[in-house]
């Protein structure tokens, strides 16, 4: 029986070029856009997809997988011996318990809800633990099941409209904490349930800061879903910035910070699109907000602060695929000591490593990934960019680079010891 359906490259025996075309089309990406992100010409992309050029070498394959957000390298190559998870980390042992807490319906527990003051104190401690832990999913994964249930109970048992709005704000924050646990794990549907429930709870809270945080998290979830979702990321982000604008003249510190964080996210998405001018313009507007904050302020969810703007500059340059500018920004603002969050420091090191890789300095990239591992091993484990660099360099012709990459791959569980 004939069919007009698009073949599934995961299960059907199609060649590399066809797989690349199918995966590109699913992402809603044109050949021109893919070519620009790869540093190639549209005609090169067409020739690969049409089979007139052979499957490229591993470094290019890894770059294609990164741009197309391929979950497993084998989905792109068709070679099951190259089955390597790219942008999805392993399922955490605590994932089933967190999933059960999020999916529980109706809420069967009848024990009295804790006070909103008690819930707030627990959330403060949870965020502090998340930032200080080298393996933050271990820590927050243990806390989340009870936090989710208790925050839901607080909403259900609220005695007044004001108390209910406060409880909704706390519930939204719990769902936000859940998203840090769920990100890059093999259950995207669960992540999206947390995103959407967090947005609903935030809206019910009527709290501008809570609404801003939920939008910040939703923006990231849309953008991480791939090029076809960038418009959705911008829609949520820019609408929330418009909503926050009237509050800014008299805004407290947290509302200012989430506004700055959202402005940067708009620049981040623009950089992923390859729009240099817009990306740096939003970075500038975010920096202007950061300058209104005290030097020791650090937003507990987004990490927004004066110090983080240097790290954000590296991210913009990397997403624009400018190796020299990435390295320049990293050199100009060594902010790792000023970032109190271990996962955030590790992520910044990974961004620096990407910059060194783009600049043709693989040894420096691997050394920087080693520093990221020291800060927070789990962050590398779940980061597709770090995994791509390690995998690529483990195939290097340079014996020293190959050895260092292989040692790091063993540490983070990509290769057997």
PDB file of N, CA and C in Angstrom, residues 69 87-92 95 98 102 130 136-137 140 144 175-188 190-192 194-195 216-217 220-221 224 378-379 381-384:
ATOM      1  N   UNK A  69      18.644  19.225  17.074  1.00  0.00           N
ATOM      2  CA  UNK A  69      18.209  18.728  18.378  1.00  0.00           C
ATOM      3  C   UNK A  69      17.807  17.250  18.294  1.00  0.00           C
ATOM      4  N   UNK A  87      20.654  15.156  23.372  1.00  0.00           N
ATOM      5  CA  UNK A  87      20.065  16.230  24.168  1.00  0.00           C
ATOM      6  C   UNK A  87      19.089  15.708  25.212  1.00  0.00           C
ATOM      7  N   UNK A  88      19.086  14.410  25.432  1.00  0.00           N
ATOM      8  CA  UNK A  88      18.300  13.837  26.502  1.00  0.00           C
ATOM      9  C   UNK A  88      19.236  13.063  27.404  1.00  0.00           C
ATOM     10  N   UNK A  89      19.284  13.448  28.653  1.00  0.00           N
ATOM     11  CA  UNK A  89      20.122  12.740  29.607  1.00  0.00           C
ATOM     12  C   UNK A  89      19.444  11.469  30.071  1.00  0.00           C
ATOM     13  N   UNK A  90      20.078  10.739  30.961  1.00  0.00           N
ATOM     14  CA  UNK A  90      19.479   9.507  31.479  1.00  0.00           C
ATOM     15  C   UNK A  90      18.304   9.819  32.394  1.00  0.00           C
ATOM     16  N   UNK A  91      17.402   8.881  32.524  1.00  0.00           N
ATOM     17  CA  UNK A  91      16.311   9.054  33.479  1.00  0.00           C
ATOM     18  C   UNK A  91      16.841   8.970  34.895  1.00  0.00           C
ATOM     19  N   UNK A  92      16.540   9.977  35.712  1.00  0.00           N
ATOM     20  CA  UNK A  92      17.028   9.988  37.085  1.00  0.00           C
ATOM     21  C   UNK A  92      16.267   8.948  37.908  1.00  0.00           C
ATOM     22  N   UNK A  95      12.906   9.997  39.118  1.00  0.00           N
ATOM     23  CA  UNK A  95      11.909  10.443  38.147  1.00  0.00           C
ATOM     24  C   UNK A  95      10.542   9.793  38.367  1.00  0.00           C
ATOM     25  N   UNK A  98       8.663  11.619  41.202  1.00  0.00           N
ATOM     26  CA  UNK A  98       8.251  12.967  40.816  1.00  0.00           C
ATOM     27  C   UNK A  98       7.097  12.889  39.817  1.00  0.00           C
ATOM     28  N   UNK A 102       3.260  14.550  40.220  1.00  0.00           N
ATOM     29  CA  UNK A 102       2.683  15.488  39.257  1.00  0.00           C
ATOM     30  C   UNK A 102       1.395  14.931  38.653  1.00  0.00           C
ATOM     31  N   UNK A 130      19.527  23.433  45.815  1.00  0.00           N
ATOM     32  CA  UNK A 130      19.711  23.241  44.381  1.00  0.00           C
ATOM     33  C   UNK A 130      20.970  23.947  43.889  1.00  0.00           C
ATOM     34  N   UNK A 136      22.283  18.422  41.631  1.00  0.00           N
ATOM     35  CA  UNK A 136      21.083  19.035  42.180  1.00  0.00           C
ATOM     36  C   UNK A 136      19.835  18.201  41.966  1.00  0.00           C
ATOM     37  N   UNK A 137      19.798  17.337  40.950  1.00  0.00           N
ATOM     38  CA  UNK A 137      18.612  16.508  40.751  1.00  0.00           C
ATOM     39  C   UNK A 137      18.445  15.512  41.885  1.00  0.00           C
ATOM     40  N   UNK A 140      16.829  17.929  44.796  1.00  0.00           N
ATOM     41  CA  UNK A 140      15.457  18.401  44.622  1.00  0.00           C
ATOM     42  C   UNK A 140      14.506  17.266  44.245  1.00  0.00           C
ATOM     43  N   UNK A 144      10.798  17.078  45.961  1.00  0.00           N
ATOM     44  CA  UNK A 144       9.662  17.475  45.135  1.00  0.00           C
ATOM     45  C   UNK A 144       8.356  16.729  45.411  1.00  0.00           C
ATOM     46  N   UNK A 175       6.233  24.021  40.751  1.00  0.00           N
ATOM     47  CA  UNK A 175       6.301  23.484  39.385  1.00  0.00           C
ATOM     48  C   UNK A 175       7.547  24.006  38.660  1.00  0.00           C
ATOM     49  N   UNK A 176       7.957  25.232  38.965  1.00  0.00           N
ATOM     50  CA  UNK A 176       9.190  25.751  38.385  1.00  0.00           C
ATOM     51  C   UNK A 176      10.398  24.955  38.846  1.00  0.00           C
ATOM     52  N   UNK A 177      10.466  24.656  40.125  1.00  0.00           N
ATOM     53  CA  UNK A 177      11.555  23.826  40.644  1.00  0.00           C
ATOM     54  C   UNK A 177      11.527  22.455  39.973  1.00  0.00           C
ATOM     55  N   UNK A 178      10.315  21.933  39.731  1.00  0.00           N
ATOM     56  CA  UNK A 178      10.186  20.635  39.061  1.00  0.00           C
ATOM     57  C   UNK A 178      10.800  20.667  37.667  1.00  0.00           C
ATOM     58  N   UNK A 179      10.670  21.791  36.986  1.00  0.00           N
ATOM     59  CA  UNK A 179      11.198  21.882  35.620  1.00  0.00           C
ATOM     60  C   UNK A 179      12.716  21.789  35.590  1.00  0.00           C
ATOM     61  N   UNK A 180      13.379  22.297  36.629  1.00  0.00           N
ATOM     62  CA  UNK A 180      14.831  22.139  36.702  1.00  0.00           C
ATOM     63  C   UNK A 180      15.205  20.670  36.879  1.00  0.00           C
ATOM     64  N   UNK A 181      14.377  19.918  37.574  1.00  0.00           N
ATOM     65  CA  UNK A 181      14.622  18.485  37.732  1.00  0.00           C
ATOM     66  C   UNK A 181      14.337  17.737  36.434  1.00  0.00           C
ATOM     67  N   UNK A 182      13.258  18.103  35.742  1.00  0.00           N
ATOM     68  CA  UNK A 182      12.794  17.342  34.580  1.00  0.00           C
ATOM     69  C   UNK A 182      13.522  17.665  33.288  1.00  0.00           C
ATOM     70  N   UNK A 183      14.177  18.814  33.222  1.00  0.00           N
ATOM     71  CA  UNK A 183      14.802  19.232  31.970  1.00  0.00           C
ATOM     72  C   UNK A 183      15.801  18.195  31.470  1.00  0.00           C
ATOM     73  N   UNK A 184      15.707  17.881  30.177  1.00  0.00           N
ATOM     74  CA  UNK A 184      16.619  16.962  29.479  1.00  0.00           C
ATOM     75  C   UNK A 184      16.526  15.529  29.986  1.00  0.00           C
ATOM     76  N   UNK A 185      15.434  15.207  30.670  1.00  0.00           N
ATOM     77  CA  UNK A 185      15.186  13.803  31.018  1.00  0.00           C
ATOM     78  C   UNK A 185      14.244  13.200  29.976  1.00  0.00           C
ATOM     79  N   UNK A 186      14.192  11.872  29.901  1.00  0.00           N
ATOM     80  CA  UNK A 186      13.435  11.227  28.820  1.00  0.00           C
ATOM     81  C   UNK A 186      11.930  11.163  29.083  1.00  0.00           C
ATOM     82  N   UNK A 187      11.322  12.310  29.383  1.00  0.00           N
ATOM     83  CA  UNK A 187       9.876  12.380  29.540  1.00  0.00           C
ATOM     84  C   UNK A 187       9.422  13.802  29.234  1.00  0.00           C
ATOM     85  N   UNK A 188       9.512  14.227  27.958  1.00  0.00           N
ATOM     86  CA  UNK A 188       9.155  15.608  27.618  1.00  0.00           C
ATOM     87  C   UNK A 188       7.698  15.944  27.912  1.00  0.00           C
ATOM     88  N   UNK A 190       5.965  15.019  30.462  1.00  0.00           N
ATOM     89  CA  UNK A 190       5.882  15.366  31.881  1.00  0.00           C
ATOM     90  C   UNK A 190       6.410  16.776  32.115  1.00  0.00           C
ATOM     91  N   UNK A 191       7.490  17.118  31.434  1.00  0.00           N
ATOM     92  CA  UNK A 191       8.023  18.474  31.544  1.00  0.00           C
ATOM     93  C   UNK A 191       6.968  19.484  31.125  1.00  0.00           C
ATOM     94  N   UNK A 192       6.282  19.219  30.024  1.00  0.00           N
ATOM     95  CA  UNK A 192       5.284  20.172  29.537  1.00  0.00           C
ATOM     96  C   UNK A 192       4.081  20.249  30.471  1.00  0.00           C
ATOM     97  N   UNK A 194       4.310  20.094  33.685  1.00  0.00           N
ATOM     98  CA  UNK A 194       4.787  20.992  34.738  1.00  0.00           C
ATOM     99  C   UNK A 194       4.807  22.433  34.255  1.00  0.00           C
ATOM    100  N   UNK A 195       5.244  22.664  33.007  1.00  0.00           N
ATOM    101  CA  UNK A 195       5.271  24.016  32.450  1.00  0.00           C
ATOM    102  C   UNK A 195       3.867  24.615  32.437  1.00  0.00           C
ATOM    103  N   UNK A 216       9.346  32.872  31.981  1.00  0.00           N
ATOM    104  CA  UNK A 216      10.770  32.610  31.743  1.00  0.00           C
ATOM    105  C   UNK A 216      11.007  31.117  31.511  1.00  0.00           C
ATOM    106  N   UNK A 217      10.396  30.290  32.341  1.00  0.00           N
ATOM    107  CA  UNK A 217      10.551  28.838  32.205  1.00  0.00           C
ATOM    108  C   UNK A 217       9.870  28.329  30.933  1.00  0.00           C
ATOM    109  N   UNK A 220      12.002  29.054  27.843  1.00  0.00           N
ATOM    110  CA  UNK A 220      13.101  28.108  27.679  1.00  0.00           C
ATOM    111  C   UNK A 220      12.600  26.763  27.150  1.00  0.00           C
ATOM    112  N   UNK A 221      11.454  26.309  27.663  1.00  0.00           N
ATOM    113  CA  UNK A 221      10.920  25.025  27.205  1.00  0.00           C
ATOM    114  C   UNK A 221      10.573  25.078  25.722  1.00  0.00           C
ATOM    115  N   UNK A 224      13.919  25.233  23.674  1.00  0.00           N
ATOM    116  CA  UNK A 224      14.629  23.963  23.680  1.00  0.00           C
ATOM    117  C   UNK A 224      13.931  22.910  22.830  1.00  0.00           C
ATOM    118  N   UNK A 378      26.740  16.516  37.429  1.00  0.00           N
ATOM    119  CA  UNK A 378      25.455  16.186  36.836  1.00  0.00           C
ATOM    120  C   UNK A 378      25.086  17.122  35.692  1.00  0.00           C
ATOM    121  N   UNK A 379      25.560  18.363  35.750  1.00  0.00           N
ATOM    122  CA  UNK A 379      25.220  19.323  34.711  1.00  0.00           C
ATOM    123  C   UNK A 379      25.775  18.884  33.360  1.00  0.00           C
ATOM    124  N   UNK A 381      26.410  15.763  32.562  1.00  0.00           N
ATOM    125  CA  UNK A 381      25.724  14.528  32.215  1.00  0.00           C
ATOM    126  C   UNK A 381      24.455  14.796  31.418  1.00  0.00           C
ATOM    127  N   UNK A 382      23.751  15.894  31.742  1.00  0.00           N
ATOM    128  CA  UNK A 382      22.483  16.199  31.088  1.00  0.00           C
ATOM    129  C   UNK A 382      22.612  17.282  30.025  1.00  0.00           C
ATOM    130  N   UNK A 383      23.821  17.700  29.677  1.00  0.00           N
ATOM    131  CA  UNK A 383      24.000  18.792  28.725  1.00  0.00           C
ATOM    132  C   UNK A 383      24.451  18.252  27.375  1.00  0.00           C
ATOM    133  N   UNK A 384      23.608  18.425  26.364  1.00  0.00           N
ATOM    134  CA  UNK A 384      23.919  17.879  25.050  1.00  0.00           C
ATOM    135  C   UNK A 384      25.129  18.500  24.397  1.00  0.00           C
TER     136      UNK A 384
END
